[in-house]
mmCIF file of N, CA, C and O in Angstrom:
data_model
loop_
_atom_site.group_PDB
_atom_site.id
_atom_site.type_symbol
_atom_site.label_atom_id
_atom_site.label_comp_id
_atom_site.label_asym_id
_atom_site.label_seq_id
_atom_site.Cartn_x
_atom_site.Cartn_y
_atom_site.Cartn_z
ATOM 1 N N MET A 15 34.143 -10.415 20.333
ATOM 2 C CA MET A 15 35.298 -11.167 19.914
ATOM 3 C C MET A 15 35.343 -12.490 20.681
ATOM 4 O O MET A 15 35.187 -12.529 21.890
ATOM 5 N N THR A 16 35.538 -13.585 19.972
ATOM 6 C CA THR A 16 35.606 -14.901 20.587
ATOM 7 C C THR A 16 36.977 -15.088 21.233
ATOM 8 O O THR A 16 38.001 -14.836 20.590
ATOM 9 N N PRO A 17 37.025 -15.515 22.505
ATOM 10 C CA PRO A 17 38.322 -15.721 23.138
ATOM 11 C C PRO A 17 39.083 -16.864 22.468
ATOM 12 O O PRO A 17 38.492 -17.794 21.928
ATOM 13 N N THR A 18 40.421 -16.765 22.493
ATOM 14 C CA THR A 18 41.253 -17.818 21.930
ATOM 15 C C THR A 18 41.114 -19.062 22.789
ATOM 16 O O THR A 18 41.278 -18.999 24.010
ATOM 17 N N PRO A 19 40.799 -20.205 22.180
ATOM 18 C CA PRO A 19 40.641 -21.420 22.970
ATOM 19 C C PRO A 19 41.988 -21.908 23.501
ATOM 20 O O PRO A 19 43.038 -21.632 22.919
ATOM 21 N N ARG A 20 41.943 -22.611 24.608
ATOM 22 C CA ARG A 20 43.153 -23.206 25.166
ATOM 23 C C ARG A 20 43.583 -24.340 24.240
ATOM 24 O O ARG A 20 42.802 -25.227 23.929
ATOM 25 N N ILE A 21 44.840 -24.322 23.814
ATOM 26 C CA ILE A 21 45.389 -25.340 22.920
ATOM 27 C C ILE A 21 46.536 -26.017 23.655
ATOM 28 O O ILE A 21 47.391 -25.343 24.232
ATOM 29 N N ARG A 22 46.554 -27.349 23.647
ATOM 30 C CA ARG A 22 47.632 -28.063 24.319
ATOM 31 C C ARG A 22 47.874 -29.403 23.661
ATOM 32 O O ARG A 22 47.002 -29.938 22.972
ATOM 33 N N ARG A 23 49.049 -29.941 23.912
ATOM 34 C CA ARG A 23 49.382 -31.273 23.412
ATOM 35 C C ARG A 23 48.743 -32.312 24.330
ATOM 36 O O ARG A 23 48.776 -32.190 25.554
ATOM 37 N N ALA A 24 48.132 -33.305 23.732
ATOM 38 C CA ALA A 24 47.481 -34.373 24.493
ATOM 39 C C ALA A 24 48.512 -35.358 25.019
ATOM 40 O O ALA A 24 49.623 -35.467 24.489
ATOM 41 N N ASP A 25 48.122 -36.096 26.040
ATOM 42 C CA ASP A 25 48.937 -37.198 26.529
ATOM 43 C C ASP A 25 48.029 -38.418 26.656
ATOM 44 O O ASP A 25 46.816 -38.320 26.430
ATOM 45 N N PRO A 26 48.577 -39.582 26.991
ATOM 46 C CA PRO A 26 47.745 -40.797 27.035
ATOM 47 C C PRO A 26 46.514 -40.687 27.940
ATOM 48 O O PRO A 26 45.506 -41.343 27.689
ATOM 49 N N SER A 27 46.570 -39.841 28.953
ATOM 50 C CA SER A 27 45.402 -39.696 29.834
ATOM 51 C C SER A 27 44.222 -39.014 29.131
ATOM 52 O O SER A 27 43.096 -39.059 29.632
ATOM 53 N N ASP A 28 44.450 -38.421 27.972
ATOM 54 C CA ASP A 28 43.387 -37.781 27.189
ATOM 55 C C ASP A 28 42.722 -38.742 26.206
ATOM 56 O O ASP A 28 41.831 -38.346 25.455
ATOM 57 N N ALA A 29 43.147 -39.990 26.191
ATOM 58 C CA ALA A 29 42.680 -40.947 25.182
ATOM 59 C C ALA A 29 41.162 -41.095 25.153
ATOM 60 O O ALA A 29 40.576 -41.185 24.068
ATOM 61 N N ASP A 30 40.518 -41.121 26.304
ATOM 62 C CA ASP A 30 39.061 -41.303 26.320
ATOM 63 C C ASP A 30 38.344 -40.147 25.622
ATOM 64 O O ASP A 30 37.436 -40.369 24.816
ATOM 65 N N ARG A 31 38.749 -38.906 25.917
ATOM 66 C CA ARG A 31 38.109 -37.735 25.295
ATOM 67 C C ARG A 31 38.385 -37.708 23.794
ATOM 68 O O ARG A 31 37.496 -37.423 23.004
ATOM 69 N N LEU A 32 39.622 -38.006 23.405
ATOM 70 C CA LEU A 32 39.962 -38.065 21.980
ATOM 71 C C LEU A 32 39.122 -39.119 21.271
ATOM 72 O O LEU A 32 38.637 -38.890 20.157
ATOM 73 N N ALA A 33 38.966 -40.266 21.889
ATOM 74 C CA ALA A 33 38.196 -41.357 21.288
ATOM 75 C C ALA A 33 36.750 -40.944 21.052
ATOM 76 O O ALA A 33 36.169 -41.255 20.008
ATOM 77 N N VAL A 34 36.171 -40.242 21.999
ATOM 78 C CA VAL A 34 34.783 -39.771 21.843
ATOM 79 C C VAL A 34 34.673 -38.846 20.634
ATOM 80 O O VAL A 34 33.760 -38.972 19.810
ATOM 81 N N MET A 35 35.621 -37.920 20.500
ATOM 82 C CA MET A 35 35.569 -36.972 19.375
ATOM 83 C C MET A 35 35.811 -37.674 18.040
ATOM 84 O O MET A 35 35.109 -37.397 17.054
ATOM 85 N N LEU A 36 36.780 -38.578 17.980
ATOM 86 C CA LEU A 36 37.053 -39.274 16.721
ATOM 87 C C LEU A 36 35.898 -40.185 16.321
ATOM 88 O O LEU A 36 35.562 -40.300 15.145
ATOM 89 N N HIS A 37 35.265 -40.807 17.300
ATOM 90 C CA HIS A 37 34.077 -41.632 17.020
ATOM 91 C C HIS A 37 32.941 -40.742 16.485
ATOM 92 O O HIS A 37 32.268 -41.103 15.513
ATOM 93 N N ALA A 38 32.753 -39.577 17.104
ATOM 94 C CA ALA A 38 31.713 -38.642 16.648
ATOM 95 C C ALA A 38 31.982 -38.183 15.222
ATOM 96 O O ALA A 38 31.055 -38.054 14.415
ATOM 97 N N PHE A 39 33.256 -37.951 14.907
ATOM 98 C CA PHE A 39 33.638 -37.531 13.559
ATOM 99 C C PHE A 39 33.226 -38.582 12.534
ATOM 100 O O PHE A 39 32.562 -38.272 11.539
ATOM 101 N N ASN A 40 33.595 -39.828 12.765
ATOM 102 C CA ASN A 40 33.234 -40.882 11.820
ATOM 103 C C ASN A 40 31.729 -41.087 11.755
ATOM 104 O O ASN A 40 31.175 -41.291 10.674
ATOM 105 N N THR A 41 31.070 -41.016 12.882
ATOM 106 C CA THR A 41 29.616 -41.190 12.920
ATOM 107 C C THR A 41 28.921 -40.081 12.140
ATOM 108 O O THR A 41 27.976 -40.337 11.390
ATOM 109 N N GLU A 42 29.405 -38.849 12.292
ATOM 110 C CA GLU A 42 28.815 -37.711 11.582
ATOM 111 C C GLU A 42 28.842 -37.914 10.073
ATOM 112 O O GLU A 42 27.923 -37.508 9.368
ATOM 113 N N PHE A 43 29.886 -38.547 9.582
ATOM 114 C CA PHE A 43 30.037 -38.740 8.140
ATOM 115 C C PHE A 43 29.756 -40.174 7.701
ATOM 116 O O PHE A 43 30.202 -40.608 6.642
ATOM 117 N N ASP A 44 28.983 -40.894 8.527
ATOM 118 C CA ASP A 44 28.564 -42.258 8.211
ATOM 119 C C ASP A 44 29.735 -43.154 7.806
ATOM 120 O O ASP A 44 29.658 -43.913 6.834
ATOM 121 N N THR A 45 30.825 -43.027 8.560
ATOM 122 C CA THR A 45 32.013 -43.834 8.319
ATOM 123 C C THR A 45 32.156 -44.838 9.450
ATOM 124 O O THR A 45 31.925 -44.503 10.620
ATOM 125 N N GLU A 46 32.554 -46.040 9.107
ATOM 126 C CA GLU A 46 32.697 -47.092 10.099
ATOM 127 C C GLU A 46 33.678 -46.684 11.198
ATOM 128 O O GLU A 46 34.670 -46.004 10.945
ATOM 129 N N THR A 47 33.401 -47.113 12.408
ATOM 130 C CA THR A 47 34.257 -46.839 13.558
ATOM 131 C C THR A 47 34.296 -48.084 14.446
ATOM 132 O O THR A 47 33.275 -48.752 14.591
ATOM 133 N N PRO A 48 35.453 -48.380 15.039
ATOM 134 C CA PRO A 48 35.512 -49.541 15.918
ATOM 135 C C PRO A 48 34.883 -49.283 17.282
ATOM 136 O O PRO A 48 34.789 -50.192 18.105
ATOM 137 N N GLY A 49 34.482 -48.058 17.535
ATOM 138 C CA GLY A 49 33.857 -47.709 18.813
ATOM 139 C C GLY A 49 34.818 -46.983 19.737
ATOM 140 O O GLY A 49 36.038 -47.040 19.580
ATOM 141 N N VAL A 50 34.249 -46.301 20.698
ATOM 142 C CA VAL A 50 35.010 -45.457 21.606
ATOM 143 C C VAL A 50 36.020 -46.263 22.421
ATOM 144 O O VAL A 50 37.172 -45.852 22.572
ATOM 145 N N GLU A 51 35.615 -47.405 22.953
ATOM 146 C CA GLU A 51 36.529 -48.188 23.804
ATOM 147 C C GLU A 51 37.759 -48.646 23.038
ATOM 148 O O GLU A 51 38.888 -48.554 23.542
ATOM 149 N N VAL A 52 37.577 -49.143 21.829
ATOM 150 C CA VAL A 52 38.708 -49.609 21.018
ATOM 151 C C VAL A 52 39.605 -48.430 20.647
ATOM 152 O O VAL A 52 40.834 -48.505 20.743
ATOM 153 N N LEU A 53 39.003 -47.327 20.228
ATOM 154 C CA LEU A 53 39.788 -46.141 19.883
ATOM 155 C C LEU A 53 40.593 -45.638 21.077
ATOM 156 O O LEU A 53 41.769 -45.291 20.945
ATOM 157 N N ALA A 54 39.966 -45.608 22.246
ATOM 158 C CA ALA A 54 40.657 -45.128 23.450
ATOM 159 C C ALA A 54 41.875 -45.989 23.772
ATOM 160 O O ALA A 54 42.947 -45.461 24.079
ATOM 161 N N GLU A 55 41.731 -47.283 23.677
ATOM 162 C CA GLU A 55 42.850 -48.179 23.957
ATOM 163 C C GLU A 55 43.980 -47.961 22.944
ATOM 164 O O GLU A 55 45.155 -47.880 23.313
ATOM 165 N N ARG A 56 43.636 -47.851 21.692
ATOM 166 C CA ARG A 56 44.643 -47.604 20.661
ATOM 167 C C ARG A 56 45.339 -46.266 20.880
ATOM 168 O O ARG A 56 46.557 -46.146 20.741
ATOM 169 N N LEU A 57 44.566 -45.242 21.217
ATOM 170 C CA LEU A 57 45.141 -43.914 21.450
ATOM 171 C C LEU A 57 46.063 -43.899 22.661
ATOM 172 O O LEU A 57 47.107 -43.245 22.634
ATOM 173 N N ARG A 58 45.702 -44.609 23.731
ATOM 174 C CA ARG A 58 46.586 -44.676 24.898
ATOM 175 C C ARG A 58 47.954 -45.216 24.494
ATOM 176 O O ARG A 58 48.994 -44.708 24.909
ATOM 177 N N THR A 59 47.958 -46.252 23.659
ATOM 178 C CA THR A 59 49.213 -46.849 23.196
ATOM 179 C C THR A 59 49.960 -45.894 22.277
ATOM 180 O O THR A 59 51.153 -45.638 22.461
ATOM 181 N N LEU A 60 49.273 -45.346 21.285
ATOM 182 C CA LEU A 60 49.922 -44.483 20.297
ATOM 183 C C LEU A 60 50.468 -43.190 20.903
ATOM 184 O O LEU A 60 51.565 -42.750 20.562
ATOM 185 N N LEU A 61 49.713 -42.584 21.807
ATOM 186 C CA LEU A 61 50.145 -41.313 22.389
ATOM 187 C C LEU A 61 51.322 -41.474 23.353
ATOM 188 O O LEU A 61 51.985 -40.493 23.691
ATOM 189 N N ALA A 62 51.579 -42.683 23.770
ATOM 190 C CA ALA A 62 52.736 -42.948 24.631
ATOM 191 C C ALA A 62 54.025 -43.069 23.815
ATOM 192 O O ALA A 62 55.118 -43.072 24.380
ATOM 193 N N GLU A 63 53.897 -43.157 22.505
ATOM 194 C CA GLU A 63 55.040 -43.288 21.598
ATOM 195 C C GLU A 63 55.378 -41.927 20.985
ATOM 196 O O GLU A 63 54.498 -41.088 20.808
ATOM 197 N N PRO A 64 56.639 -41.715 20.614
ATOM 198 C CA PRO A 64 57.006 -40.422 20.029
ATOM 199 C C PRO A 64 56.529 -40.216 18.594
ATOM 200 O O PRO A 64 56.569 -39.097 18.093
ATOM 201 N N SER A 65 56.033 -41.260 17.942
ATOM 202 C CA SER A 65 55.640 -41.136 16.539
ATOM 203 C C SER A 65 54.198 -40.671 16.341
ATOM 204 O O SER A 65 53.756 -40.499 15.209
ATOM 205 N N THR A 66 53.468 -40.450 17.415
ATOM 206 C CA THR A 66 52.087 -39.965 17.311
ATOM 207 C C THR A 66 51.864 -38.889 18.367
ATOM 208 O O THR A 66 52.265 -39.050 19.514
ATOM 209 N N PHE A 67 51.233 -37.801 17.950
ATOM 210 C CA PHE A 67 50.818 -36.803 18.939
ATOM 211 C C PHE A 67 49.496 -36.192 18.516
ATOM 212 O O PHE A 67 49.099 -36.266 17.352
ATOM 213 N N ALA A 68 48.821 -35.620 19.491
ATOM 214 C CA ALA A 68 47.544 -34.962 19.244
ATOM 215 C C ALA A 68 47.571 -33.598 19.910
ATOM 216 O O ALA A 68 48.209 -33.406 20.944
ATOM 217 N N VAL A 69 46.864 -32.669 19.298
ATOM 218 C CA VAL A 69 46.691 -31.337 19.851
ATOM 219 C C VAL A 69 45.206 -31.171 20.120
ATOM 220 O O VAL A 69 44.373 -31.440 19.254
ATOM 221 N N LEU A 70 44.895 -30.759 21.343
ATOM 222 C CA LEU A 70 43.509 -30.554 21.752
ATOM 223 C C LEU A 70 43.208 -29.074 21.826
ATOM 224 O O LEU A 70 44.063 -28.274 22.221
ATOM 225 N N GLY A 71 41.980 -28.711 21.484
ATOM 226 C CA GLY A 71 41.542 -27.331 21.593
ATOM 227 C C GLY A 71 40.301 -27.242 22.456
ATOM 228 O O GLY A 71 39.405 -28.082 22.361
ATOM 229 N N GLY A 72 40.286 -26.253 23.320
ATOM 230 C CA GLY A 72 39.150 -26.044 24.201
ATOM 231 C C GLY A 72 39.375 -26.673 25.554
ATOM 232 O O GLY A 72 40.234 -27.525 25.731
ATOM 233 N N ASP A 73 38.597 -26.225 26.525
ATOM 234 C CA ASP A 73 38.675 -26.773 27.879
ATOM 235 C C ASP A 73 37.281 -26.766 28.473
ATOM 236 O O ASP A 73 36.803 -25.718 28.892
ATOM 237 N N PRO A 74 36.596 -27.902 28.438
ATOM 238 C CA PRO A 74 37.079 -29.214 27.991
ATOM 239 C C PRO A 74 37.283 -29.244 26.468
ATOM 240 O O PRO A 74 36.740 -28.410 25.747
ATOM 241 N N ALA A 75 38.048 -30.209 26.020
ATOM 242 C CA ALA A 75 38.409 -30.313 24.607
ATOM 243 C C ALA A 75 37.171 -30.435 23.726
ATOM 244 O O ALA A 75 36.284 -31.243 23.983
ATOM 245 N N THR A 76 37.150 -29.611 22.670
ATOM 246 C CA THR A 76 36.059 -29.660 21.692
ATOM 247 C C THR A 76 36.578 -29.898 20.286
ATOM 248 O O THR A 76 35.828 -29.866 19.326
ATOM 249 N N GLY A 77 37.890 -30.109 20.182
ATOM 250 C CA GLY A 77 38.482 -30.379 18.882
ATOM 251 C C GLY A 77 39.833 -31.045 19.041
ATOM 252 O O GLY A 77 40.457 -30.964 20.102
ATOM 253 N N VAL A 78 40.261 -31.711 17.967
ATOM 254 C CA VAL A 78 41.525 -32.440 18.004
ATOM 255 C C VAL A 78 42.181 -32.449 16.631
ATOM 256 O O VAL A 78 41.493 -32.489 15.609
ATOM 257 N N ALA A 79 43.504 -32.388 16.630
ATOM 258 C CA ALA A 79 44.310 -32.660 15.445
ATOM 259 C C ALA A 79 45.224 -33.817 15.827
ATOM 260 O O ALA A 79 45.923 -33.755 16.837
ATOM 261 N N LEU A 80 45.187 -34.897 15.049
ATOM 262 C CA LEU A 80 45.978 -36.090 15.328
ATOM 263 C C LEU A 80 47.035 -36.233 14.236
ATOM 264 O O LEU A 80 46.700 -36.272 13.051
ATOM 265 N N VAL A 81 48.300 -36.297 14.639
ATOM 266 C CA VAL A 81 49.428 -36.304 13.713
ATOM 267 C C VAL A 81 50.294 -37.532 13.961
ATOM 268 O O VAL A 81 50.571 -37.875 15.113
ATOM 269 N N THR A 82 50.711 -38.186 12.875
ATOM 270 C CA THR A 82 51.687 -39.268 12.988
ATOM 271 C C THR A 82 52.940 -38.859 12.232
ATOM 272 O O THR A 82 52.892 -38.137 11.236
ATOM 273 N N LEU A 83 54.066 -39.327 12.741
ATOM 274 C CA LEU A 83 55.363 -39.078 12.128
ATOM 275 C C LEU A 83 55.874 -40.410 11.597
ATOM 276 O O LEU A 83 55.775 -41.425 12.276
ATOM 277 N N ARG A 84 56.410 -40.393 10.384
ATOM 278 C CA ARG A 84 56.887 -41.641 9.796
ATOM 279 C C ARG A 84 58.092 -41.388 8.913
ATOM 280 O O ARG A 84 58.307 -40.267 8.453
ATOM 281 N N PRO A 85 58.899 -42.417 8.684
ATOM 282 C CA PRO A 85 60.050 -42.266 7.790
ATOM 283 C C PRO A 85 59.580 -41.995 6.363
ATOM 284 O O PRO A 85 58.459 -42.342 5.984
ATOM 285 N N ASN A 86 60.467 -41.401 5.595
ATOM 286 C CA ASN A 86 60.146 -41.084 4.212
ATOM 287 C C ASN A 86 61.411 -41.154 3.385
ATOM 288 O O ASN A 86 62.488 -40.777 3.843
ATOM 289 N N VAL A 87 61.296 -41.606 2.182
ATOM 290 C CA VAL A 87 62.441 -41.748 1.299
ATOM 291 C C VAL A 87 63.062 -40.407 0.917
ATOM 292 O O VAL A 87 64.239 -40.324 0.591
ATOM 293 N N TRP A 88 62.312 -39.317 0.993
ATOM 294 C CA TRP A 88 62.774 -38.023 0.512
ATOM 295 C C TRP A 88 63.453 -37.168 1.568
ATOM 296 O O TRP A 88 63.958 -36.090 1.254
ATOM 297 N N SER A 89 63.480 -37.613 2.814
ATOM 298 C CA SER A 89 64.120 -36.798 3.849
ATOM 299 C C SER A 89 64.837 -37.674 4.858
ATOM 300 O O SER A 89 64.529 -38.865 4.998
ATOM 301 N N ASP A 90 65.794 -37.070 5.568
ATOM 302 C CA ASP A 90 66.531 -37.804 6.592
ATOM 303 C C ASP A 90 65.706 -38.007 7.850
ATOM 304 O O ASP A 90 65.955 -38.930 8.611
ATOM 305 N N GLY A 91 64.771 -37.128 8.086
ATOM 306 C CA GLY A 91 63.935 -37.225 9.279
ATOM 307 C C GLY A 91 62.531 -37.662 8.917
ATOM 308 O O GLY A 91 62.216 -37.913 7.749
ATOM 309 N N PRO A 92 61.682 -37.739 9.907
ATOM 310 C CA PRO A 92 60.308 -38.156 9.650
ATOM 311 C C PRO A 92 59.495 -37.067 8.949
ATOM 312 O O PRO A 92 59.851 -35.896 8.988
ATOM 313 N N VAL A 93 58.423 -37.487 8.313
ATOM 314 C CA VAL A 93 57.439 -36.554 7.781
ATOM 315 C C VAL A 93 56.195 -36.656 8.648
ATOM 316 O O VAL A 93 55.928 -37.687 9.264
ATOM 317 N N ALA A 94 55.455 -35.585 8.706
ATOM 318 C CA ALA A 94 54.250 -35.540 9.523
ATOM 319 C C ALA A 94 53.024 -35.689 8.639
ATOM 320 O O ALA A 94 52.939 -35.081 7.575
ATOM 321 N N LEU A 95 52.092 -36.492 9.105
ATOM 322 C CA LEU A 95 50.831 -36.698 8.399
ATOM 323 C C LEU A 95 49.693 -36.310 9.342
ATOM 324 O O LEU A 95 49.598 -36.848 10.453
ATOM 325 N N LEU A 96 48.876 -35.366 8.912
ATOM 326 C CA LEU A 96 47.695 -34.994 9.685
ATOM 327 C C LEU A 96 46.644 -36.067 9.418
ATOM 328 O O LEU A 96 46.005 -36.082 8.366
ATOM 329 N N ASP A 97 46.506 -36.993 10.354
ATOM 330 C CA ASP A 97 45.585 -38.116 10.181
ATOM 331 C C ASP A 97 44.129 -37.708 10.371
ATOM 332 O O ASP A 97 43.259 -38.167 9.645
ATOM 333 N N GLU A 98 43.882 -36.895 11.363
ATOM 334 C CA GLU A 98 42.507 -36.500 11.674
ATOM 335 C C GLU A 98 42.492 -35.075 12.185
ATOM 336 O O GLU A 98 43.399 -34.660 12.908
ATOM 337 N N MET A 99 41.452 -34.338 11.818
ATOM 338 C CA MET A 99 41.177 -33.045 12.426
ATOM 339 C C MET A 99 39.677 -32.952 12.604
ATOM 340 O O MET A 99 38.914 -33.154 11.652
ATOM 341 N N TYR A 100 39.267 -32.696 13.825
ATOM 342 C CA TYR A 100 37.843 -32.665 14.139
ATOM 343 C C TYR A 100 37.559 -31.536 15.107
ATOM 344 O O TYR A 100 38.316 -31.310 16.055
ATOM 345 N N VAL A 101 36.465 -30.838 14.865
ATOM 346 C CA VAL A 101 35.941 -29.832 15.776
ATOM 347 C C VAL A 101 34.457 -30.130 15.944
ATOM 348 O O VAL A 101 33.748 -30.355 14.952
ATOM 349 N N GLU A 102 33.998 -30.161 17.186
ATOM 350 C CA GLU A 102 32.577 -30.408 17.428
ATOM 351 C C GLU A 102 31.742 -29.373 16.671
ATOM 352 O O GLU A 102 32.131 -28.207 16.570
ATOM 353 N N PRO A 103 30.605 -29.800 16.107
ATOM 354 C CA PRO A 103 29.809 -28.921 15.237
ATOM 355 C C PRO A 103 29.507 -27.542 15.818
ATOM 356 O O PRO A 103 29.604 -26.532 15.109
ATOM 357 N N GLU A 104 29.180 -27.472 17.097
ATOM 358 C CA GLU A 104 28.820 -26.171 17.677
ATOM 359 C C GLU A 104 30.028 -25.241 17.849
ATOM 360 O O GLU A 104 29.865 -24.045 18.080
ATOM 361 N N GLN A 105 31.239 -25.755 17.698
ATOM 362 C CA GLN A 105 32.455 -24.936 17.819
ATOM 363 C C GLN A 105 33.050 -24.563 16.461
ATOM 364 O O GLN A 105 34.016 -23.804 16.396
ATOM 365 N N ARG A 106 32.510 -25.095 15.402
ATOM 366 C CA ARG A 106 33.033 -24.796 14.062
ATOM 367 C C ARG A 106 32.813 -23.324 13.731
ATOM 368 O O ARG A 106 31.802 -22.742 14.087
ATOM 369 N N GLY A 107 33.791 -22.741 13.068
ATOM 370 C CA GLY A 107 33.719 -21.336 12.713
ATOM 371 C C GLY A 107 34.263 -20.411 13.783
ATOM 372 O O GLY A 107 34.273 -19.192 13.611
ATOM 373 N N THR A 108 34.757 -20.967 14.899
ATOM 374 C CA THR A 108 35.289 -20.138 15.984
ATOM 375 C C THR A 108 36.794 -19.908 15.858
ATOM 376 O O THR A 108 37.359 -19.146 16.628
ATOM 377 N N GLY A 109 37.444 -20.587 14.903
ATOM 378 C CA GLY A 109 38.885 -20.434 14.736
ATOM 379 C C GLY A 109 39.708 -21.450 15.500
ATOM 380 O O GLY A 109 40.930 -21.392 15.489
ATOM 381 N N ILE A 110 39.050 -22.380 16.167
ATOM 382 C CA ILE A 110 39.781 -23.345 16.986
ATOM 383 C C ILE A 110 40.721 -24.212 16.143
ATOM 384 O O ILE A 110 41.846 -24.483 16.553
ATOM 385 N N ALA A 111 40.299 -24.616 14.961
ATOM 386 C CA ALA A 111 41.158 -25.471 14.124
ATOM 387 C C ALA A 111 42.408 -24.713 13.673
ATOM 388 O O ALA A 111 43.503 -25.279 13.636
ATOM 389 N N VAL A 112 42.262 -23.447 13.362
ATOM 390 C CA VAL A 112 43.416 -22.638 12.978
ATOM 391 C C VAL A 112 44.394 -22.532 14.144
ATOM 392 O O VAL A 112 45.618 -22.555 13.959
ATOM 393 N N SER A 113 43.882 -22.464 15.346
ATOM 394 C CA SER A 113 44.733 -22.364 16.530
ATOM 395 C C SER A 113 45.623 -23.591 16.716
ATOM 396 O O SER A 113 46.678 -23.499 17.333
ATOM 397 N N TYR A 114 45.195 -24.725 16.184
ATOM 398 C CA TYR A 114 46.017 -25.935 16.315
ATOM 399 C C TYR A 114 47.411 -25.747 15.726
ATOM 400 O O TYR A 114 48.383 -26.293 16.231
ATOM 401 N N THR A 115 47.510 -24.976 14.654
ATOM 402 C CA THR A 115 48.812 -24.805 14.002
ATOM 403 C C THR A 115 49.816 -24.124 14.925
ATOM 404 O O THR A 115 51.016 -24.315 14.766
ATOM 405 N N HIS A 116 49.339 -23.365 15.896
ATOM 406 C CA HIS A 116 50.240 -22.682 16.814
ATOM 407 C C HIS A 116 51.033 -23.673 17.679
ATOM 408 O O HIS A 116 52.120 -23.349 18.140
ATOM 409 N N LEU A 117 50.521 -24.861 17.882
ATOM 410 C CA LEU A 117 51.241 -25.888 18.625
ATOM 411 C C LEU A 117 51.687 -27.026 17.730
ATOM 412 O O LEU A 117 52.768 -27.582 17.907
ATOM 413 N N THR A 118 50.889 -27.364 16.725
ATOM 414 C CA THR A 118 51.216 -28.494 15.867
ATOM 415 C C THR A 118 52.508 -28.265 15.084
ATOM 416 O O THR A 118 53.395 -29.119 15.080
ATOM 417 N N LEU A 119 52.640 -27.133 14.434
ATOM 418 C CA LEU A 119 53.827 -26.887 13.608
ATOM 419 C C LEU A 119 55.118 -26.847 14.418
ATOM 420 O O LEU A 119 56.098 -27.502 14.055
ATOM 421 N N PRO A 120 55.167 -26.131 15.541
ATOM 422 C CA PRO A 120 56.414 -26.169 16.331
ATOM 423 C C PRO A 120 56.745 -27.581 16.826
ATOM 424 O O PRO A 120 57.920 -27.958 16.905
ATOM 425 N N THR A 121 55.738 -28.373 17.152
ATOM 426 C CA THR A 121 55.983 -29.743 17.591
ATOM 427 C C THR A 121 56.587 -30.556 16.461
ATOM 428 O O THR A 121 57.554 -31.296 16.667
ATOM 429 N N ILE A 122 56.080 -30.409 15.262
ATOM 430 C CA ILE A 122 56.615 -31.109 14.108
ATOM 431 C C ILE A 122 58.058 -30.692 13.845
ATOM 432 O O ILE A 122 58.936 -31.527 13.639
ATOM 433 N N TYR A 123 58.322 -29.400 13.882
ATOM 434 C CA TYR A 123 59.662 -28.905 13.583
ATOM 435 C C TYR A 123 60.679 -29.308 14.639
ATOM 436 O O TYR A 123 61.877 -29.323 14.374
ATOM 437 N N SER A 124 60.225 -29.621 15.838
ATOM 438 C CA SER A 124 61.163 -30.009 16.897
ATOM 439 C C SER A 124 61.621 -31.458 16.799
ATOM 440 O O SER A 124 62.523 -31.874 17.510
ATOM 441 N N VAL A 125 61.003 -32.222 15.919
ATOM 442 C CA VAL A 125 61.345 -33.646 15.787
ATOM 443 C C VAL A 125 62.646 -33.806 15.037
ATOM 444 O O VAL A 125 62.963 -33.138 14.120
#
C-alpha cells in the first residue's frame, strides 16, 4: 500500500519549487513557458494575495494544484478556478492528485 503523501497549502516561500514544477509541466507538453525565474517571481507575488493559493503534495513536493479565486456574476462570493494541476511523471498513479481535494475544497469553501 502506498503511503498517503503529505499535502499542505503553499506559501510564498514555496514559489521556487512551484515554478520548477509548472515549468516542467509546460515543457512536457511543448507549451511555451516564461522560465523558472519569471514564474517564481510571479508566484511569490500571487501567493501573498488571498485570491491565489496552491496545494503541494509530497515532501519534497512532487505535485501542485494552483487555484485562483475571482468575482463572478452568478454568485455573491468568488468562484474558484483550478488553473494548473501537475504531478511529476514518476509519481503519477499514486493518488497524490486525488489527495489535493482534501485540502483544496475546504480552502475554497472557507472563502
